Short mmCIF file of C-alpha atoms in Angstrom, two decimals:
data_model
loop_
_atom_site.label_atom_id
_atom_site.label_comp_id
_atom_site.label_asym_id
_atom_site.label_seq_id
_atom_site.Cartn_x
_atom_site.Cartn_y
_atom_site.Cartn_z
CA MET A 1 3.13 10.12 -11.08
CA THR A 2 5.71 7.50 -12.01
CA SER A 3 8.36 5.41 -10.34
CA THR A 4 11.10 6.48 -12.77
CA VAL A 5 12.30 9.59 -10.93
CA PRO A 6 16.10 10.05 -11.07
CA ALA A 7 18.00 9.81 -7.81
CA LEU A 8 18.60 13.10 -6.04
CA GLY A 9 20.95 14.11 -3.27
CA THR A 10 20.08 12.85 0.21
CA ARG A 11 17.72 15.19 2.02
CA THR A 12 16.51 15.54 5.57
CA ALA A 13 13.25 16.72 7.11
CA GLU A 14 13.94 19.82 9.19
CA GLY A 15 17.23 18.46 10.48
CA SER A 16 15.69 15.17 11.58
CA ALA A 17 17.34 11.85 10.84
CA LEU A 18 14.03 10.98 9.20
CA GLN A 19 14.60 11.43 5.47
CA GLY A 20 11.30 10.27 3.99
CA VAL A 21 7.96 8.62 4.66
CA LEU A 22 6.77 5.84 2.35
CA LEU A 23 3.11 4.93 2.60
CA ASP A 24 1.10 1.96 1.43
CA MET A 25 -2.30 2.72 -0.08
CA ASP A 26 -5.07 0.12 0.34
CA GLY A 27 -5.98 -0.39 3.98
CA THR A 28 -3.36 2.14 5.10
CA LEU A 29 -4.44 5.48 3.64
CA VAL A 30 -7.77 4.49 2.11
CA ASP A 31 -10.28 2.07 3.59
CA THR A 32 -10.38 -0.20 0.53
CA GLU A 33 -9.21 -3.66 1.63
CA GLY A 34 -12.89 -4.57 2.00
CA PHE A 35 -13.53 -3.22 -1.50
CA TRP A 36 -10.95 -5.61 -2.94
CA TRP A 37 -12.54 -8.57 -1.20
CA ASP A 38 -16.00 -7.50 -2.33
CA ALA A 39 -14.70 -7.22 -5.89
CA GLU A 40 -13.15 -10.68 -5.70
CA VAL A 41 -16.34 -12.19 -4.30
CA ALA A 42 -18.48 -10.52 -6.99
CA VAL A 43 -16.21 -11.49 -9.88
CA PHE A 44 -15.99 -15.12 -8.81
CA ALA A 45 -19.74 -15.23 -8.24
CA SER A 46 -20.16 -14.14 -11.86
CA LEU A 47 -17.89 -17.05 -12.81
CA GLY A 48 -20.03 -19.45 -10.78
CA HIS A 49 -17.80 -19.82 -7.72
CA ALA A 50 -18.14 -18.84 -4.05
CA LEU A 51 -15.09 -17.68 -2.10
CA ASP A 52 -14.28 -18.95 1.37
CA GLU A 53 -14.01 -16.07 3.87
CA ALA A 54 -10.84 -17.70 5.23
CA TRP A 55 -9.10 -16.94 1.92
CA ARG A 56 -9.38 -13.23 2.60
CA GLU A 57 -6.32 -13.25 4.86
CA VAL A 58 -4.38 -15.16 2.20
CA VAL A 59 -4.93 -12.60 -0.56
CA VAL A 60 -4.89 -9.37 1.44
CA GLY A 61 -2.01 -7.06 0.62
CA GLY A 62 -0.64 -9.35 -2.05
CA PRO A 63 0.25 -8.51 -5.64
CA MET A 64 -2.57 -9.06 -8.11
CA THR A 65 -0.87 -11.99 -9.81
CA ARG A 66 -0.42 -13.86 -6.52
CA SER A 67 -3.96 -13.20 -5.30
CA ALA A 68 -5.52 -14.01 -8.66
CA GLY A 69 -3.44 -17.16 -9.04
CA PHE A 70 -4.37 -18.39 -5.58
CA LEU A 71 -8.10 -17.81 -6.10
CA ILE A 72 -8.09 -19.49 -9.52
CA GLU A 73 -6.35 -22.53 -8.07
CA ALA A 74 -8.58 -22.60 -4.99
CA THR A 75 -11.85 -22.40 -6.96
CA GLY A 76 -10.89 -24.12 -10.20
CA ALA A 77 -12.40 -21.20 -12.11
CA ASP A 78 -11.97 -21.30 -15.90
CA VAL A 79 -10.19 -17.97 -16.26
CA THR A 80 -6.59 -16.89 -16.78
CA VAL A 81 -4.66 -14.64 -14.43
CA ALA A 82 -4.56 -11.93 -17.11
CA GLU A 83 -8.32 -12.12 -17.68
CA LEU A 84 -9.06 -12.14 -13.96
CA THR A 85 -6.79 -9.16 -13.36
CA VAL A 86 -8.85 -7.05 -15.76
CA LEU A 87 -12.13 -8.19 -14.18
CA LEU A 88 -10.91 -7.45 -10.65
CA ASN A 89 -9.50 -4.03 -11.51
CA ASP A 90 -12.74 -3.10 -13.30
CA SER A 91 -14.85 -4.21 -10.34
CA PHE A 92 -12.65 -2.41 -7.82
CA GLU A 93 -12.48 0.78 -9.87
CA ASP A 94 -16.27 0.82 -10.06
CA ARG A 95 -16.44 0.65 -6.27
CA ILE A 96 -13.97 3.45 -5.60
CA SER A 97 -15.74 5.66 -8.14
CA ARG A 98 -18.76 5.56 -5.82
CA SER A 99 -16.98 5.85 -2.46
CA LEU A 100 -13.39 6.22 -1.31
CA PRO A 101 -13.21 6.61 2.47
CA LEU A 102 -9.93 7.62 4.05
CA MET A 103 -8.59 5.71 7.02
CA PRO A 104 -8.93 7.54 10.36
CA GLY A 105 -6.05 9.97 10.79
CA ALA A 106 -4.88 9.76 7.16
CA ALA A 107 -5.83 13.28 6.06
CA ARG A 108 -4.34 14.84 9.19
CA LEU A 109 -1.08 12.89 8.86
CA LEU A 110 -0.60 13.77 5.18
CA ALA A 111 -1.25 17.43 5.90
CA GLU A 112 1.20 17.46 8.81
CA LEU A 113 3.99 15.81 6.84
CA ALA A 114 3.42 18.12 3.89
CA ALA A 115 3.45 21.18 6.15
CA HIS A 116 6.93 20.17 7.38
CA ASP A 117 8.21 19.37 3.86
CA VAL A 118 8.77 15.70 4.62
CA PRO A 119 9.37 13.84 1.32
CA MET A 120 6.60 11.29 0.75
CA ALA A 121 6.03 8.45 -1.69
CA LEU A 122 3.02 6.22 -2.22
CA VAL A 123 4.06 2.58 -2.60
CA SER A 124 1.35 0.08 -3.56
CA ALA A 125 0.94 -3.39 -5.02
CA SER A 126 -2.09 -2.07 -6.89
CA HIS A 127 -1.77 -1.32 -10.59
CA ARG A 128 -1.07 2.18 -11.95
CA ARG A 129 -4.63 2.67 -13.21
CA ILE A 130 -5.94 2.13 -9.67
CA ILE A 131 -3.30 4.27 -7.96
CA ASP A 132 -4.00 7.22 -10.23
CA ARG A 133 -7.73 7.04 -9.48
CA VAL A 134 -7.02 7.00 -5.74
CA LEU A 135 -4.52 9.86 -6.00
CA ASP A 136 -7.21 11.99 -7.63
CA SER A 137 -9.14 11.75 -4.36
CA VAL A 138 -6.36 11.59 -1.76
CA GLY A 139 -4.32 14.36 -3.37
CA ALA A 140 -1.43 13.62 -5.70
CA HIS A 141 0.25 16.85 -4.54
CA HIS A 142 1.15 15.19 -1.24
CA PHE A 143 3.53 12.75 -2.95
CA GLU A 144 6.72 13.36 -4.86
CA LEU A 145 6.30 10.01 -6.56
CA SER A 146 4.29 6.80 -6.49
CA VAL A 147 5.29 3.22 -7.25
CA ALA A 148 2.71 0.77 -8.63
CA GLY A 149 2.78 -3.01 -8.47
CA ASP A 150 2.81 -3.34 -12.27
CA GLU A 151 5.83 -1.02 -12.60
CA VAL A 152 8.42 -3.14 -10.81
CA ALA A 153 9.79 -6.54 -11.75
CA ARG A 154 9.11 -7.84 -8.24
CA THR A 155 6.45 -6.26 -6.08
CA LYS A 156 5.67 -6.82 -2.40
CA PRO A 157 6.73 -8.88 -0.41
CA HIS A 158 10.03 -8.22 -2.23
CA PRO A 159 11.88 -5.03 -1.21
CA ASP A 160 12.02 -3.63 -4.76
CA PRO A 161 9.07 -1.17 -4.52
CA TYR A 162 10.46 0.48 -1.40
CA LEU A 163 14.00 0.59 -2.76
CA VAL A 164 12.69 2.22 -5.95
CA ALA A 165 10.73 4.77 -3.88
CA ALA A 166 13.72 5.66 -1.69
CA ARG A 167 15.97 6.00 -4.72
CA GLY A 168 13.41 8.22 -6.40
CA LEU A 169 13.27 10.49 -3.36
CA GLY A 170 17.05 10.50 -3.16
CA VAL A 171 17.06 9.19 0.40
CA ASP A 172 18.54 6.30 2.36
CA PRO A 173 15.92 3.54 2.82
CA THR A 174 17.25 2.88 6.33
CA ARG A 175 16.32 6.48 7.22
CA CYS A 176 12.77 6.10 5.89
CA ALA A 177 9.64 5.31 7.85
CA VAL A 178 7.19 2.99 6.11
CA ILE A 179 3.53 2.72 7.08
CA GLU A 180 1.87 -0.56 6.10
CA ASP A 181 -1.25 -2.54 7.00
CA THR A 182 -0.44 -6.09 5.88
CA ALA A 183 2.22 -8.69 6.59
CA THR A 184 3.13 -8.72 2.89
CA GLY A 185 3.84 -5.00 2.88
CA VAL A 186 5.68 -5.13 6.19
CA ALA A 187 7.92 -7.89 4.82
CA ALA A 188 8.76 -5.76 1.77
CA ALA A 189 9.59 -2.69 3.84
CA GLU A 190 11.70 -4.59 6.35
CA ALA A 191 13.59 -6.34 3.55
CA ALA A 192 14.40 -2.89 2.16
CA GLY A 193 15.85 -1.88 5.54
CA CYS A 194 13.17 0.68 6.38
CA ARG A 195 11.73 1.45 9.82
CA VAL A 196 8.20 0.06 9.82
CA VAL A 197 4.97 1.17 11.43
CA ALA A 198 2.31 -1.51 11.04
CA VAL A 199 -1.35 -0.49 11.23
CA PRO A 200 -3.10 -3.86 10.79
CA SER A 201 -6.30 -3.84 8.74
CA VAL A 202 -7.63 -7.33 7.96
CA ALA A 203 -5.14 -9.63 9.70
CA PRO A 204 -3.09 -9.07 12.88
CA ILE A 205 0.61 -8.22 12.64
CA PRO A 206 2.84 -9.09 15.60
CA ALA A 207 5.12 -6.52 17.16
CA VAL A 208 8.77 -7.60 16.97
CA ALA A 209 12.13 -5.91 17.40
CA GLY A 210 12.46 -3.03 14.97
CA ARG A 211 8.74 -2.94 14.13
CA THR A 212 6.14 -0.70 15.74
CA VAL A 213 2.46 -1.71 15.70
CA VAL A 214 -0.31 0.83 16.31
CA PRO A 215 -4.11 0.49 16.11
CA SER A 216 -4.64 3.39 13.69
CA LEU A 217 -3.00 6.36 11.98
CA GLU A 218 -4.47 8.53 14.70
CA HIS A 219 -1.52 7.34 16.81
CA VAL A 220 1.03 8.49 14.21
CA ASN A 221 2.46 12.01 13.77
CA LEU A 222 5.76 13.55 12.71
CA PRO A 223 7.47 13.39 16.15
CA PHE A 224 6.40 9.74 16.40
CA LEU A 225 7.99 8.93 13.02
CA GLN A 226 11.14 10.91 13.84
CA GLY A 227 11.43 8.91 17.05
CA LEU A 228 11.61 5.68 15.09
CA MET A 229 15.00 6.72 13.75
CA THR A 230 16.48 6.61 17.26
CA LEU A 231 15.31 3.05 18.02
#
């Protein structure tokens, strides 16, 4: 799966104004936000530093470079961002190789959207190596393309990943529904002009005009997403 799919003609899902669904990965489809924090805690412990639990909300959902940079500055650890990125990805990949739980409602939602031929893309700030491991478990066949954080010049909270995904699907980003679990991801999707469903994982996300907040994916189905286009 790559993010370099050529633009296609605009398509619709069974006549609906909904043209595509773009989904975040960590904390949205797979229950891995805790895995990332555990990996960060373990890596910094090996470097001789303890992480403050309050920092978890700062790094959640962010691109690796931002999270790594913040934690290095906060702890004073003697490690570069590039070195830390490798350590964190290794630690996280080890964890998902042992267990990769789906979020409640994720499998049902993916199956429903696929059954109705709704174009889907996976859009994550995680690196390609991590996304491909997750897709092996979640099912790469559900997605026409995926966009990784290390494949775009600017990742979340910038709109670029969602604009790349919409262009790859050949759809209008303003006719796409995005499902996200963090404020960083929500900011990226809204900046791209997408309709956003927030399913908060670690930190709360306020409901505002143009944004729908639900407690879990169990509250989301195709009619629900189609209804967002009429708001």
